[in-house]
CSV table of C-alpha atoms in Angstrom, one decimal:
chain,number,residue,atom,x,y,z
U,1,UNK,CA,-21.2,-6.7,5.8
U,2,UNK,CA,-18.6,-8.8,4.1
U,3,UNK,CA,-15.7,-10.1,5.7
U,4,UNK,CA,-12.0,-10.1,4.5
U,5,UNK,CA,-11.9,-13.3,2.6
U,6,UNK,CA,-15.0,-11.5,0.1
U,7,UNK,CA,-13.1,-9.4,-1.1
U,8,UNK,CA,-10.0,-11.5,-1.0
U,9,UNK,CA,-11.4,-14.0,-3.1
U,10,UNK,CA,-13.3,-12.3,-5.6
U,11,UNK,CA,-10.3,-10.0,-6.6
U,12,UNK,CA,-7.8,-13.0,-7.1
U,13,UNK,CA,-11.0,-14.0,-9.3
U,14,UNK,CA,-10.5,-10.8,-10.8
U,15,UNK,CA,-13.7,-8.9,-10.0
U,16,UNK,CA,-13.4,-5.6,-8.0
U,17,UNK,CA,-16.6,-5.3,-5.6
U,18,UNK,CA,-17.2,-1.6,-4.1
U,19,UNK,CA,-15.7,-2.2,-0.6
U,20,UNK,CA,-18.7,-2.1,2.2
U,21,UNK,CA,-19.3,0.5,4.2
U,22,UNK,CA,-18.3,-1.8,7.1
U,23,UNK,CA,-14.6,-1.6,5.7
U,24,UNK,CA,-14.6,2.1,6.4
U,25,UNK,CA,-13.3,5.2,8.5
U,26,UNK,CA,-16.1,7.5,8.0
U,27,UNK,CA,-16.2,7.0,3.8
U,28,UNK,CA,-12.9,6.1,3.3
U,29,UNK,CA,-11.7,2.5,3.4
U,30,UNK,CA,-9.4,2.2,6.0
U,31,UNK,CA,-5.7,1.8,5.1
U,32,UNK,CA,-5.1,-1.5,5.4
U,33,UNK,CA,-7.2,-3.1,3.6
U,34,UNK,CA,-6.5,-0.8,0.7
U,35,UNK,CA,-2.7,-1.9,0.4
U,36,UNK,CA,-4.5,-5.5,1.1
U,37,UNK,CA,-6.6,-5.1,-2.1
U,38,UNK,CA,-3.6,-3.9,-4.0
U,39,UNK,CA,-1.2,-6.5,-3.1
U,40,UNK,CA,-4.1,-9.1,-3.9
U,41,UNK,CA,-4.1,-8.0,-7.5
U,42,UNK,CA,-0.1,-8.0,-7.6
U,43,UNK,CA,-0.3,-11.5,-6.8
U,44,UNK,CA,-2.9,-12.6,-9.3
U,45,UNK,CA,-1.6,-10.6,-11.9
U,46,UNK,CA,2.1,-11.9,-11.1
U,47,UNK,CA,2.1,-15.2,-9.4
U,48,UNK,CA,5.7,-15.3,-7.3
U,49,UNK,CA,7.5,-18.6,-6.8
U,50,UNK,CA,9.8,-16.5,-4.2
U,51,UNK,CA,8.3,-15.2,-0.6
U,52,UNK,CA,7.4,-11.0,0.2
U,53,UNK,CA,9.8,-9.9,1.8
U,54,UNK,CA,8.9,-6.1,1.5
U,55,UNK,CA,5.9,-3.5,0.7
U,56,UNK,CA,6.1,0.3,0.6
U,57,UNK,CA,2.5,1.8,0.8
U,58,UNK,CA,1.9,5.0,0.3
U,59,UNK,CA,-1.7,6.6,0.9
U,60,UNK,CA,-2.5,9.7,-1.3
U,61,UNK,CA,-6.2,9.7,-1.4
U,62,UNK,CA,-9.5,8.7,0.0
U,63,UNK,CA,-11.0,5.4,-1.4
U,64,UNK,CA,-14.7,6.2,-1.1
U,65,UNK,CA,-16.8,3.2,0.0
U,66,UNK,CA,-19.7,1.2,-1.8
U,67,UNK,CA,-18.2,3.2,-5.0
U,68,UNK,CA,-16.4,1.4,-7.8
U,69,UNK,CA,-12.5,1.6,-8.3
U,70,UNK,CA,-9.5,0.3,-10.4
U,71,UNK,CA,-6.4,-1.3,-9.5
U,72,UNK,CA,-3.6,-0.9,-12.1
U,73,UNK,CA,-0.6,-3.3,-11.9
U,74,UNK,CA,2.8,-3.5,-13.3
U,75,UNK,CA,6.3,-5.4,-12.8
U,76,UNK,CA,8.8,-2.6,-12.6
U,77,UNK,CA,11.8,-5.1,-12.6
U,78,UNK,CA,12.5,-9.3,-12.0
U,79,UNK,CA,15.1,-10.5,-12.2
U,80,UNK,CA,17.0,-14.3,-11.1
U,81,UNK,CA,16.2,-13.8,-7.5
U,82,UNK,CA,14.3,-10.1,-6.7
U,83,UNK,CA,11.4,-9.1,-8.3
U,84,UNK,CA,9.5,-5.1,-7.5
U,85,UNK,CA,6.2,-5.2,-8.6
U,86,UNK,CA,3.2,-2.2,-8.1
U,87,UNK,CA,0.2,-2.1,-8.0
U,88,UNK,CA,-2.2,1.5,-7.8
U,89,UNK,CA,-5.4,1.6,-6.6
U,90,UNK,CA,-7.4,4.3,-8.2
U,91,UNK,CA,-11.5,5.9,-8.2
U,92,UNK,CA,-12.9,8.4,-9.9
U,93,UNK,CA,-9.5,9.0,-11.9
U,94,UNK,CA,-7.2,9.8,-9.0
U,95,UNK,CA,-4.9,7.3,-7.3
U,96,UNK,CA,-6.0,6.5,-3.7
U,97,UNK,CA,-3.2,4.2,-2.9
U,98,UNK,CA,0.0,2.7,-4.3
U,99,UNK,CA,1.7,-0.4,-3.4
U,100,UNK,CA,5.4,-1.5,-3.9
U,101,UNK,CA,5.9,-5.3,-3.2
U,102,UNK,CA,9.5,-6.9,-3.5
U,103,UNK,CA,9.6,-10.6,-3.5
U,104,UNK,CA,13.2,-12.3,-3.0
U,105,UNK,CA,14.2,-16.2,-3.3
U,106,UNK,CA,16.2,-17.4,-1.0
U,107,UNK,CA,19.9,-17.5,-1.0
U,108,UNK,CA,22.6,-18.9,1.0
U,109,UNK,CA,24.7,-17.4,3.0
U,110,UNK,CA,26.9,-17.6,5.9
U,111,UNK,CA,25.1,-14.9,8.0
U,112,UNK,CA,22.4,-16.4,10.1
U,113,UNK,CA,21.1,-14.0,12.7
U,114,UNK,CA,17.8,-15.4,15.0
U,115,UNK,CA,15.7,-12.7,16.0
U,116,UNK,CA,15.0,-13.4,19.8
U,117,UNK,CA,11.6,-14.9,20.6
U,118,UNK,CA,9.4,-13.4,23.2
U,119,UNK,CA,7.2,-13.9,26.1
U,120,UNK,CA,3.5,-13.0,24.9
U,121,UNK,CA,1.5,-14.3,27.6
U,122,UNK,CA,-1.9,-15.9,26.9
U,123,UNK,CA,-3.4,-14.9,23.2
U,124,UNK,CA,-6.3,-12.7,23.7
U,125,UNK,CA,-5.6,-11.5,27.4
U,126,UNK,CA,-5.5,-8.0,28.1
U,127,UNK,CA,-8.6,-5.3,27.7
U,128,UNK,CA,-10.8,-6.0,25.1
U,129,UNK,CA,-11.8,-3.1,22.8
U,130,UNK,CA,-14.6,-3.6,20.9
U,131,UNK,CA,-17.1,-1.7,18.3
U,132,UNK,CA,-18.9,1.1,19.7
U,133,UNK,CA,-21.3,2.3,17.0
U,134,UNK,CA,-20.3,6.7,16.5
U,135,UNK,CA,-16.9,5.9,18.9
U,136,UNK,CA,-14.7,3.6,16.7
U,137,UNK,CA,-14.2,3.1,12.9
U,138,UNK,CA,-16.6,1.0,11.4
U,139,UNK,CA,-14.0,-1.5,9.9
U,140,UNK,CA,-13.7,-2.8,14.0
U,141,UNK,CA,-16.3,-4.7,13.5
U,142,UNK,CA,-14.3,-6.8,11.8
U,143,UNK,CA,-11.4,-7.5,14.0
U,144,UNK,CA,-10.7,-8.7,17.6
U,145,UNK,CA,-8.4,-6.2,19.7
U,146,UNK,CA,-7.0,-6.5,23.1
U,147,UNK,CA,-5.3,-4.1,25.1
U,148,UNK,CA,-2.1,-5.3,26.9
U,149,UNK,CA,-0.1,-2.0,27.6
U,150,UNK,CA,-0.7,1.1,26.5
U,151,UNK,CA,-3.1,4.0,26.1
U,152,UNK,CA,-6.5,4.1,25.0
U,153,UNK,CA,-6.8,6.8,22.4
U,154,UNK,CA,-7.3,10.4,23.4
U,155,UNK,CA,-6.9,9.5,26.7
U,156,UNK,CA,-3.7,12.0,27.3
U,157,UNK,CA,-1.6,8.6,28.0
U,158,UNK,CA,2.0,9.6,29.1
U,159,UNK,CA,2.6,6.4,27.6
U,160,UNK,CA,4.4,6.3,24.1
U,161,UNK,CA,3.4,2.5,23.0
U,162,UNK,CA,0.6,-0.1,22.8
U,163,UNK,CA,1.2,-3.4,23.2
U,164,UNK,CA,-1.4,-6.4,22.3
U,165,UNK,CA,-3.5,-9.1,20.4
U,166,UNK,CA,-5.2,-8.8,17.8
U,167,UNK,CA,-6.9,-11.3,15.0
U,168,UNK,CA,-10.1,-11.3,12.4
U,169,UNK,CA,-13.6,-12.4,13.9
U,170,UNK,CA,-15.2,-13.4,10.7
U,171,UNK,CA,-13.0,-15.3,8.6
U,172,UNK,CA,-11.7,-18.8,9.2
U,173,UNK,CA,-9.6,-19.7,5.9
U,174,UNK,CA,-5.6,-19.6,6.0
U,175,UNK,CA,-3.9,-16.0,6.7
U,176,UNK,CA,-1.7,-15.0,3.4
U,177,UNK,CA,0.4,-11.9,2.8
U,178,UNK,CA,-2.7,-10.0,2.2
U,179,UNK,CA,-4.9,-10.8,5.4
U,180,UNK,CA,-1.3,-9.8,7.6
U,181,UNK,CA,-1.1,-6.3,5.8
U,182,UNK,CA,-4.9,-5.2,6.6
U,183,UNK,CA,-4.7,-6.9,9.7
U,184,UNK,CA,-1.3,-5.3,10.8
U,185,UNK,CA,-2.8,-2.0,9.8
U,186,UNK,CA,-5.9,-2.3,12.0
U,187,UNK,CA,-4.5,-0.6,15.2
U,188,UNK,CA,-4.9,2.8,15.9
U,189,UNK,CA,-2.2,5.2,15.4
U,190,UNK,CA,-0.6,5.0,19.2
U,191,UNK,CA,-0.1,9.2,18.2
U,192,UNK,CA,-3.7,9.3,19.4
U,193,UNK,CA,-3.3,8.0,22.8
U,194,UNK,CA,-1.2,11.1,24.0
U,195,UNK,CA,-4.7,13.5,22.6
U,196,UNK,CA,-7.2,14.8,25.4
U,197,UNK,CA,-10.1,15.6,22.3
U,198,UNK,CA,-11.0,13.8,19.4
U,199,UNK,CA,-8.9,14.1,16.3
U,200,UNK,CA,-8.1,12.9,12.9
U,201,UNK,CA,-5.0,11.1,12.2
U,202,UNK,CA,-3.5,9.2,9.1
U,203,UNK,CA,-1.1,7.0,7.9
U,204,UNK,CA,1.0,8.8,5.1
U,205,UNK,CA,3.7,6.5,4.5
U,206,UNK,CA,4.1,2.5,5.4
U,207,UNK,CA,6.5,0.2,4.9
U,208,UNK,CA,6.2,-3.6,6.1
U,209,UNK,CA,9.4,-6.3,6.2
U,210,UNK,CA,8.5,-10.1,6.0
U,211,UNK,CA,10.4,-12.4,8.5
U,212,UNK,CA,8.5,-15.1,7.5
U,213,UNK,CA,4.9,-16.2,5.6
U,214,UNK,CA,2.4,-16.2,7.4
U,215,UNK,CA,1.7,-19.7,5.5
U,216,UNK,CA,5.1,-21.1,6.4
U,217,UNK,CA,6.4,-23.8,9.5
U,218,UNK,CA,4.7,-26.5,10.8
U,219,UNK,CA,1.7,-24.8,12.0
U,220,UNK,CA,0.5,-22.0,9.2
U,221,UNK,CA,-1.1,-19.7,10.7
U,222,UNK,CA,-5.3,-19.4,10.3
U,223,UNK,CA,-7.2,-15.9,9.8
U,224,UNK,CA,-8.5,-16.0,13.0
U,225,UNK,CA,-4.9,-16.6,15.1
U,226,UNK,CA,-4.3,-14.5,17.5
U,227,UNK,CA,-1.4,-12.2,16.7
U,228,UNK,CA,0.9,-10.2,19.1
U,229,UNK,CA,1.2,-6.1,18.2
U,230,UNK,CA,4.0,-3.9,19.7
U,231,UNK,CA,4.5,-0.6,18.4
U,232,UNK,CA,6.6,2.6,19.9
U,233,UNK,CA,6.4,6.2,18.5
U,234,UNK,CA,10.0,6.7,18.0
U,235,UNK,CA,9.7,10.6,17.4
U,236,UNK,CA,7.0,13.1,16.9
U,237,UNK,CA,6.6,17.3,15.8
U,238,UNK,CA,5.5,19.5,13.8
U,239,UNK,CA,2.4,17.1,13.3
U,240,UNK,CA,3.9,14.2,12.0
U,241,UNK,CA,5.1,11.0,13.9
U,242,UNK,CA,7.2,7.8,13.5
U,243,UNK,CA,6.2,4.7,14.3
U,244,UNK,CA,8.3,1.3,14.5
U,245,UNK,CA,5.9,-2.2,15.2
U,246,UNK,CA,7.0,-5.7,15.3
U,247,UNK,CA,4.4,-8.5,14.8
U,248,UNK,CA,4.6,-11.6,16.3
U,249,UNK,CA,3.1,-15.2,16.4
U,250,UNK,CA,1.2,-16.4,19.6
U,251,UNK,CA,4.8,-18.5,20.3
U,252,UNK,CA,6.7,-15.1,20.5
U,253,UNK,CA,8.2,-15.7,17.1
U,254,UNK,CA,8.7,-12.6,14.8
U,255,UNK,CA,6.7,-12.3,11.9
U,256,UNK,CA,7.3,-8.6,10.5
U,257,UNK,CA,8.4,-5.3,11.4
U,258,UNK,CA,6.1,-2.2,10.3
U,259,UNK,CA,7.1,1.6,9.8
U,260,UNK,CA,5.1,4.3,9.4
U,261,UNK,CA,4.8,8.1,8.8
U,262,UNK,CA,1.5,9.4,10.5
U,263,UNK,CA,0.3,12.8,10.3
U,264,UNK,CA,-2.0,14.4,13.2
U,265,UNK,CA,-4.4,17.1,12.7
U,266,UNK,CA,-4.8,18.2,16.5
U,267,UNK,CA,-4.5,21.6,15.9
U,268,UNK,CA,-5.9,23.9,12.5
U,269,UNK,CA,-4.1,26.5,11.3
């Protein structure tokens, strides 16, 4: 069972280990640390003076665990201040998932809007949800969650958000741009709180906006910090949903903002 910072490391080494099974949702590697993987070998491949500021993930296929895959990366356009870069993570000859980073310099300007902090309470309170072996994906092993607000998933909630902390359990280096994503992506889908039965449900679509590095301000911010999660489902039918999150630092300070298309297979046609 490797942690994160395996996989983190060896790929900015450029080797590709088959992800554990202890990274996965059944076989599949979970979501998140697929786009992580990708935007890994964006950043070796392209080393950016300028901080993310974006990503556009999409998800198109299953990346099998403990089976070998590619990732295939490539500048689309830089120039004096933005640079797009991808970065497609393929196995077995079909892409699995593709990654669209955009890394700006900063600029001055007169417009200086604050986002307003927030009151998070004390990192790590709230209802702790932890592995359970056949109940949870296996990749929770992983990762610390606790429950501030919210429903439990297929519980029926009436609820329409889930609110709380979350951080990695088994790594202790610095949190980049790449432990955010997979952490970020950890949660489930808070479309699965308003089930009764168990169902499957995926991210199609994500896109993820940068206030800040994770790296940057007087205190960077360590793997195993505790993060603040809130996310809303901002419309759902026809089995799909959206999703808006905003990620914050244990001082209330915004980190990123997260959007995502799920789809939910409650019902079979």
């Amino acid at each position: 069972m490797n942690p994160f910072d395996f996989y983190y490391d060896a790929i900015s080494k450029n080797d590709l280990p088959p992800v554990d099974g202890s990274w996965g949702q059944g076989k599949t590697t979970f979501g998140g640390m697929s786009a992580a993987l990708a935007l890994t070998a964006i950043e070796r491949d392209f080393p950016q003076k300028a901080p993310l500021r974006s990503l556009s993930i999409h998800f198109c296929g299953a990346l099998v665990t403990e089976q070998p895959y590619e990732i295939e990366t490539r500048e689309l356009k830089s120039g004096r201040s933005i640079s797009h870069l991808q970065a497609e993570v393929l196995q077995n000859d079909d892409c699995a998932t593709v990654v669209t980073a955009c890394y700006g310099s900063q600029r001055e300007s007169d417009v200086v809007v604050e986002p307003a902090a927030i009151e998070t309470g004390e990192p790590g309170s709230g209802t702790k949800l932890g592995y359970i072996a056949g109940l949870t994906p296996e990749f929770v092993r992983h990762i610390d969650f606790s429950y501030v607000s919210g429903g439990l998933p297929f519980t029926g909630s009436k609820d329409n958000h889930i609110h709380g902390w979350m951080r990695f359990n088994d790594s202790t280096g610095p949190m980049t741009e790449a432990h955010l994503v997979a952490l970020i992506d950890a949660w489930p889908p808070a479309t699965l709180q308003k089930l009764r039965s168990v169902a499957p449900c995926a991210s199609i679509t994500w896109s993820l906006e940068l206030m800040s590095s994770p790296r940057d301000g007087d205190t960077p911010l360590a793997a195993n910090d505790w993060l603040y999660y809130e996310v809303d489902i901002m419309e759902a039918h026809g089995g799909y949903a959206h999703t808006t999150a905003k990620i914050y630092r244990a001082d209330g300070t915004l980190l990123a903002l997260s959007r995502q298309l799920v789809v939910v297979y409650d019902k079979r046609s």
